[in-house]
Amino acid sequence: MTNKNKEIIDKSKLDNYNKFTSESGHWYTQEGEPMYTLIGANGKERNTTLRDAKSLGLVPSVTTILGMVAKPALENWKITQAIKSAINLAANYNDETLESFVYKCKSDAKNIGLKAAKEGTKIHAQIEKGFLGKGKSKPYKIIQAWLDENFPNEDWIAEDSFCANQGYGGKIDLYSESGIFVDFKTKDNLEGKDPAKLVYDEHGMQLSAYAQGCNIDNPTRVSIFVDRADTSIVLCHIWEEESHEKHKEMFNSILRYWQLVKNYEWYGNEI
């Protein structure tokens, strides 16, 4: 796996890179190391850019690739938050311009989204710590019990990163050497919901991309949803085996589209 534009990465500085932030929109070395930020010419840490990636031979994350795809459920949630913000702020709408009011509504809705993301990160970290043996939170214990019941005698690996031959990388929430891949999501108002109606092709593609990156041909894929407000509500969905090939092909098509749009030439193994 080589890139013709690849420069030498200063390994002595790797410990200075922020490797453990959110995986979304970030980059990986060809050894599978996260490189979400790097040290700039001024000696200060900054976000890794596409230009850096081309120069250093870095690969994009799975979620960066999937960011090219429309997400109707997420967009509908954002619209709902914007409408709620407008209603809540309407009482204070006096003589300000419409543009100013719209800006306030957008800002308020954005803050709601950031708060939800922050809570999701917190819950995700609690689960991760459980599988790393650093604590036993409520959602971790529920998930571990479900996994023990459905996949007994498995050794689980948490938060492991990789670089795929196809030119992308990622950090997997949880997987086993036998080929079970698990991804955690947080959502609101999960009580009474059917987990089969919570999953979309995007979720299946993410898991299939992880499996492909680990050279697993016939994975078992699991999506687990945790309620943000009540973490005792956990819903689990096991994907149908036959949908893996479809989701893998869908992801690889989006990956190729991303490479063409970004003028990113990958000289590793062909898809």
Short mmCIF file of C-alpha atoms in Angstrom, two decimals:
data_model
loop_
_atom_site.label_atom_id
_atom_site.label_comp_id
_atom_site.label_asym_id
_atom_site.label_seq_id
_atom_site.Cartn_x
_atom_site.Cartn_y
_atom_site.Cartn_z
CA MET A 1 0.00 0.00 0.00
CA THR A 2 1.78 3.09 -1.19
CA ASN A 3 0.89 6.56 -2.41
CA LYS A 4 3.17 8.25 -4.95
CA ASN A 5 2.79 11.56 -3.12
CA LYS A 6 3.55 10.10 0.29
CA GLU A 7 6.03 11.98 2.45
CA ILE A 8 7.86 10.64 5.47
CA ILE A 9 5.80 11.02 8.65
CA ASP A 10 7.83 12.09 11.68
CA LYS A 11 7.13 9.16 14.01
CA SER A 12 8.73 11.02 16.91
CA LYS A 13 5.78 13.41 16.88
CA LEU A 14 3.01 10.82 16.74
CA ASP A 15 2.43 11.04 20.48
CA ASN A 16 1.68 14.72 20.05
CA TYR A 17 -1.14 14.06 17.65
CA ASN A 18 -4.67 13.99 19.00
CA LYS A 19 -5.55 10.43 18.07
CA PHE A 20 -8.59 9.83 20.20
CA THR A 21 -11.22 12.40 19.24
CA SER A 22 -14.35 11.62 17.25
CA GLU A 23 -13.72 9.45 14.20
CA SER A 24 -15.97 11.46 11.89
CA GLY A 25 -14.26 13.50 9.18
CA HIS A 26 -10.74 12.41 10.03
CA TRP A 27 -7.69 10.66 8.64
CA TYR A 28 -5.56 7.55 9.20
CA THR A 29 -2.02 6.58 8.35
CA GLN A 30 -1.35 3.54 6.19
CA GLU A 31 -0.44 1.72 9.41
CA GLY A 32 -3.96 2.36 10.71
CA GLU A 33 -2.97 5.08 13.20
CA PRO A 34 -5.50 7.92 13.65
CA MET A 35 -4.06 11.27 12.57
CA TYR A 36 -6.93 13.69 13.16
CA THR A 37 -4.57 16.58 13.86
CA LEU A 38 -0.91 17.29 13.27
CA ILE A 39 1.75 19.79 14.25
CA GLY A 40 1.89 22.72 11.83
CA ALA A 41 4.92 24.68 10.67
CA ASN A 42 4.38 27.10 13.55
CA GLY A 43 4.68 24.27 16.07
CA LYS A 44 0.99 24.35 16.97
CA GLU A 45 -1.54 21.57 16.65
CA ARG A 46 -4.15 21.93 13.90
CA ASN A 47 -6.72 19.81 12.10
CA THR A 48 -5.43 17.55 9.34
CA THR A 49 -6.56 18.72 5.91
CA LEU A 50 -7.12 17.04 2.56
CA ARG A 51 -3.90 18.65 1.34
CA ASP A 52 -2.03 17.09 4.27
CA ALA A 53 -3.61 13.72 3.51
CA LYS A 54 -2.49 13.81 -0.12
CA SER A 55 1.03 14.80 0.91
CA LEU A 56 1.40 12.24 3.71
CA GLY A 57 -0.48 9.38 2.08
CA LEU A 58 -3.25 9.41 4.69
CA VAL A 59 -6.63 7.77 4.09
CA PRO A 60 -10.12 9.12 4.94
CA SER A 61 -12.36 7.60 7.59
CA VAL A 62 -15.40 5.47 6.81
CA THR A 63 -17.70 8.17 8.14
CA THR A 64 -15.96 10.80 6.00
CA ILE A 65 -16.82 8.72 2.95
CA LEU A 66 -20.41 8.20 4.11
CA GLY A 67 -20.68 11.95 4.61
CA MET A 68 -21.16 12.15 0.84
CA VAL A 69 -24.55 10.43 1.22
CA ALA A 70 -27.79 12.20 2.13
CA LYS A 71 -29.17 11.27 5.55
CA PRO A 72 -32.94 11.92 5.45
CA ALA A 73 -33.58 10.94 9.09
CA LEU A 74 -30.84 13.24 10.37
CA GLU A 75 -31.95 16.11 8.13
CA ASN A 76 -35.54 15.68 9.33
CA TRP A 77 -34.31 15.84 12.94
CA LYS A 78 -32.38 19.04 12.20
CA ILE A 79 -35.45 20.63 10.58
CA THR A 80 -37.54 19.69 13.61
CA GLN A 81 -35.03 21.30 15.96
CA ALA A 82 -34.99 24.46 13.85
CA ILE A 83 -38.79 24.69 13.95
CA LYS A 84 -38.81 24.18 17.72
CA SER A 85 -36.16 26.87 18.14
CA ALA A 86 -38.22 29.29 16.05
CA ILE A 87 -41.30 28.67 18.19
CA ASN A 88 -39.37 29.05 21.44
CA LEU A 89 -37.68 32.27 20.31
CA ALA A 90 -40.76 33.82 18.71
CA ALA A 91 -41.94 35.35 22.01
CA ASN A 92 -38.82 37.53 22.09
CA TYR A 93 -39.06 38.57 18.46
CA ASN A 94 -39.61 42.34 18.53
CA ASP A 95 -38.04 44.90 16.23
CA GLU A 96 -35.02 42.89 15.10
CA THR A 97 -34.58 42.10 11.44
CA LEU A 98 -35.78 38.81 9.99
CA GLU A 99 -32.18 37.93 9.13
CA SER A 100 -31.18 38.42 12.79
CA PHE A 101 -34.05 36.26 14.00
CA VAL A 102 -33.21 33.51 11.50
CA TYR A 103 -29.60 33.59 12.67
CA LYS A 104 -30.72 33.17 16.29
CA CYS A 105 -32.93 30.22 15.35
CA LYS A 106 -30.11 28.53 13.46
CA SER A 107 -27.69 29.11 16.33
CA ASP A 108 -30.13 27.74 18.90
CA ALA A 109 -30.88 24.66 16.78
CA LYS A 110 -27.16 24.09 16.27
CA ASN A 111 -26.56 24.22 20.02
CA ILE A 112 -29.24 21.57 20.51
CA GLY A 113 -27.43 19.36 18.01
CA LEU A 114 -24.08 19.93 19.70
CA LYS A 115 -25.59 19.07 23.08
CA ALA A 116 -27.03 15.83 21.69
CA ALA A 117 -23.67 14.95 20.11
CA LYS A 118 -21.84 15.68 23.38
CA GLU A 119 -24.22 13.41 25.29
CA GLY A 120 -23.76 10.71 22.66
CA THR A 121 -19.98 10.95 22.99
CA LYS A 122 -20.29 10.66 26.77
CA ILE A 123 -22.43 7.52 26.55
CA HIS A 124 -20.12 6.05 23.91
CA ALA A 125 -17.13 6.61 26.21
CA GLN A 126 -18.94 4.86 29.09
CA ILE A 127 -19.53 1.80 26.93
CA GLU A 128 -15.97 1.82 25.65
CA LYS A 129 -14.54 1.98 29.18
CA GLY A 130 -16.59 -1.07 30.09
CA PHE A 131 -15.13 -3.18 27.31
CA LEU A 132 -11.66 -1.90 28.16
CA GLY A 133 -12.14 -3.00 31.78
CA LYS A 134 -12.18 0.55 33.16
CA GLY A 135 -15.72 0.74 34.52
CA LYS A 136 -19.17 -0.81 34.34
CA SER A 137 -21.83 1.74 33.40
CA LYS A 138 -25.51 0.92 32.99
CA PRO A 139 -25.49 0.77 29.16
CA TYR A 140 -22.29 -1.29 29.16
CA LYS A 141 -23.76 -3.93 31.49
CA ILE A 142 -26.93 -4.20 29.40
CA ILE A 143 -24.98 -4.48 26.14
CA GLN A 144 -22.52 -6.99 27.60
CA ALA A 145 -25.38 -9.15 28.86
CA TRP A 146 -27.06 -9.08 25.44
CA LEU A 147 -23.81 -9.98 23.68
CA ASP A 148 -23.15 -12.82 26.12
CA GLU A 149 -26.60 -14.21 25.41
CA ASN A 150 -26.44 -13.90 21.63
CA PHE A 151 -22.70 -14.41 21.03
CA PRO A 152 -21.30 -16.39 23.97
CA ASN A 153 -17.60 -17.05 24.51
CA GLU A 154 -16.41 -14.19 22.30
CA ASP A 155 -13.33 -12.09 23.04
CA TRP A 156 -14.25 -8.49 22.26
CA ILE A 157 -11.86 -5.81 20.95
CA ALA A 158 -12.90 -2.19 21.55
CA GLU A 159 -11.95 1.01 19.70
CA ASP A 160 -9.44 -0.55 17.32
CA SER A 161 -8.39 1.33 14.18
CA PHE A 162 -7.25 0.08 10.77
CA CYS A 163 -6.28 1.07 7.24
CA ALA A 164 -7.94 -0.86 4.41
CA ASN A 165 -6.24 -1.88 1.16
CA GLN A 166 -8.97 0.02 -0.69
CA GLY A 167 -7.78 3.37 0.66
CA TYR A 168 -9.79 4.22 3.76
CA GLY A 169 -9.51 3.76 7.51
CA GLY A 170 -11.65 3.71 10.59
CA LYS A 171 -12.03 3.09 14.27
CA ILE A 172 -14.33 0.17 15.11
CA ASP A 173 -16.52 0.45 18.20
CA LEU A 174 -16.37 -3.26 18.97
CA TYR A 175 -15.55 -6.48 17.13
CA SER A 176 -14.42 -10.05 17.68
CA GLU A 177 -11.75 -12.04 15.88
CA SER A 178 -14.46 -14.42 14.73
CA GLY A 179 -15.91 -11.61 12.57
CA ILE A 180 -18.67 -9.94 14.59
CA PHE A 181 -18.74 -6.16 14.10
CA VAL A 182 -20.72 -3.94 16.46
CA ASP A 183 -21.49 -0.24 16.13
CA PHE A 184 -23.09 1.93 18.83
CA LYS A 185 -25.52 4.78 18.14
CA THR A 186 -27.40 7.06 20.52
CA LYS A 187 -30.93 8.31 19.79
CA ASP A 188 -33.86 9.96 21.51
CA ASN A 189 -37.19 8.39 22.49
CA LEU A 190 -36.33 4.73 21.90
CA GLU A 191 -38.90 3.24 24.27
CA GLY A 192 -41.24 0.87 22.43
CA LYS A 193 -39.42 1.22 19.12
CA ASP A 194 -38.63 -1.67 16.76
CA PRO A 195 -34.82 -1.76 16.21
CA ALA A 196 -35.36 -3.05 12.65
CA LYS A 197 -37.01 0.29 11.85
CA LEU A 198 -34.13 2.31 13.26
CA VAL A 199 -31.47 1.07 10.86
CA TYR A 200 -30.68 2.47 7.43
CA ASP A 201 -28.39 1.39 4.61
CA GLU A 202 -25.81 3.86 5.93
CA HIS A 203 -25.49 1.81 9.14
CA GLY A 204 -25.09 -1.40 7.17
CA MET A 205 -22.51 0.17 4.87
CA GLN A 206 -20.46 1.38 7.84
CA LEU A 207 -20.28 -2.10 9.34
CA SER A 208 -19.56 -3.74 5.97
CA ALA A 209 -16.75 -1.25 5.36
CA TYR A 210 -15.22 -2.16 8.72
CA ALA A 211 -15.44 -5.85 7.89
CA GLN A 212 -13.85 -5.33 4.47
CA GLY A 213 -11.10 -3.28 6.08
CA CYS A 214 -10.33 -6.21 8.38
CA ASN A 215 -10.45 -8.72 5.48
CA ILE A 216 -13.55 -10.50 6.83
CA ASP A 217 -15.67 -11.87 3.98
CA ASN A 218 -18.72 -13.11 5.90
CA PRO A 219 -19.19 -10.86 8.95
CA THR A 220 -21.97 -10.74 11.47
CA ARG A 221 -23.02 -7.09 11.76
CA VAL A 222 -24.78 -5.61 14.76
CA SER A 223 -26.20 -2.11 15.28
CA ILE A 224 -26.91 -1.17 18.90
CA PHE A 225 -28.94 1.89 19.86
CA VAL A 226 -28.86 3.52 23.31
CA ASP A 227 -31.43 6.07 24.46
CA ARG A 228 -29.73 9.38 25.29
CA ALA A 229 -32.15 10.29 28.10
CA ASP A 230 -32.55 6.79 29.59
CA THR A 231 -29.49 4.63 28.97
CA SER A 232 -31.28 1.57 30.35
CA ILE A 233 -33.16 1.44 27.05
CA VAL A 234 -30.95 -0.44 24.61
CA LEU A 235 -32.16 -1.84 21.28
CA CYS A 236 -30.10 -4.26 19.18
CA HIS A 237 -30.38 -5.22 15.53
CA ILE A 238 -28.54 -8.08 13.82
CA TRP A 239 -28.23 -7.48 10.09
CA GLU A 240 -29.19 -10.08 7.51
CA GLU A 241 -26.08 -11.81 6.17
CA GLU A 242 -27.15 -11.47 2.54
CA SER A 243 -27.20 -7.65 2.71
CA HIS A 244 -23.46 -7.47 3.40
CA GLU A 245 -22.38 -7.79 -0.24
CA LYS A 246 -24.85 -5.10 -1.29
CA HIS A 247 -23.72 -2.72 1.44
CA LYS A 248 -20.04 -3.37 0.67
CA GLU A 249 -20.60 -2.62 -3.02
CA MET A 250 -22.57 0.53 -2.13
CA PHE A 251 -19.76 1.75 0.13
CA ASN A 252 -17.05 1.04 -2.44
CA SER A 253 -19.02 3.01 -5.05
CA ILE A 254 -19.25 6.00 -2.69
CA LEU A 255 -15.56 5.64 -1.86
CA ARG A 256 -14.67 5.85 -5.55
CA TYR A 257 -16.97 8.84 -5.98
CA TRP A 258 -15.29 10.58 -3.03
CA GLN A 259 -11.84 9.92 -4.51
CA LEU A 260 -12.87 11.43 -7.85
CA VAL A 261 -14.55 14.46 -6.30
CA LYS A 262 -11.54 15.17 -4.08
CA ASN A 263 -8.97 14.41 -6.80
CA TYR A 264 -7.51 11.89 -4.39
CA GLU A 265 -5.42 9.25 -6.14
CA TRP A 266 -5.03 5.99 -4.27
CA TYR A 267 -2.25 3.68 -5.42
CA GLY A 268 -3.00 0.78 -3.12
CA ASN A 269 -4.97 -2.31 -4.06
CA GLU A 270 -7.86 -1.73 -6.42
CA ILE A 271 -11.45 -1.93 -5.18
#
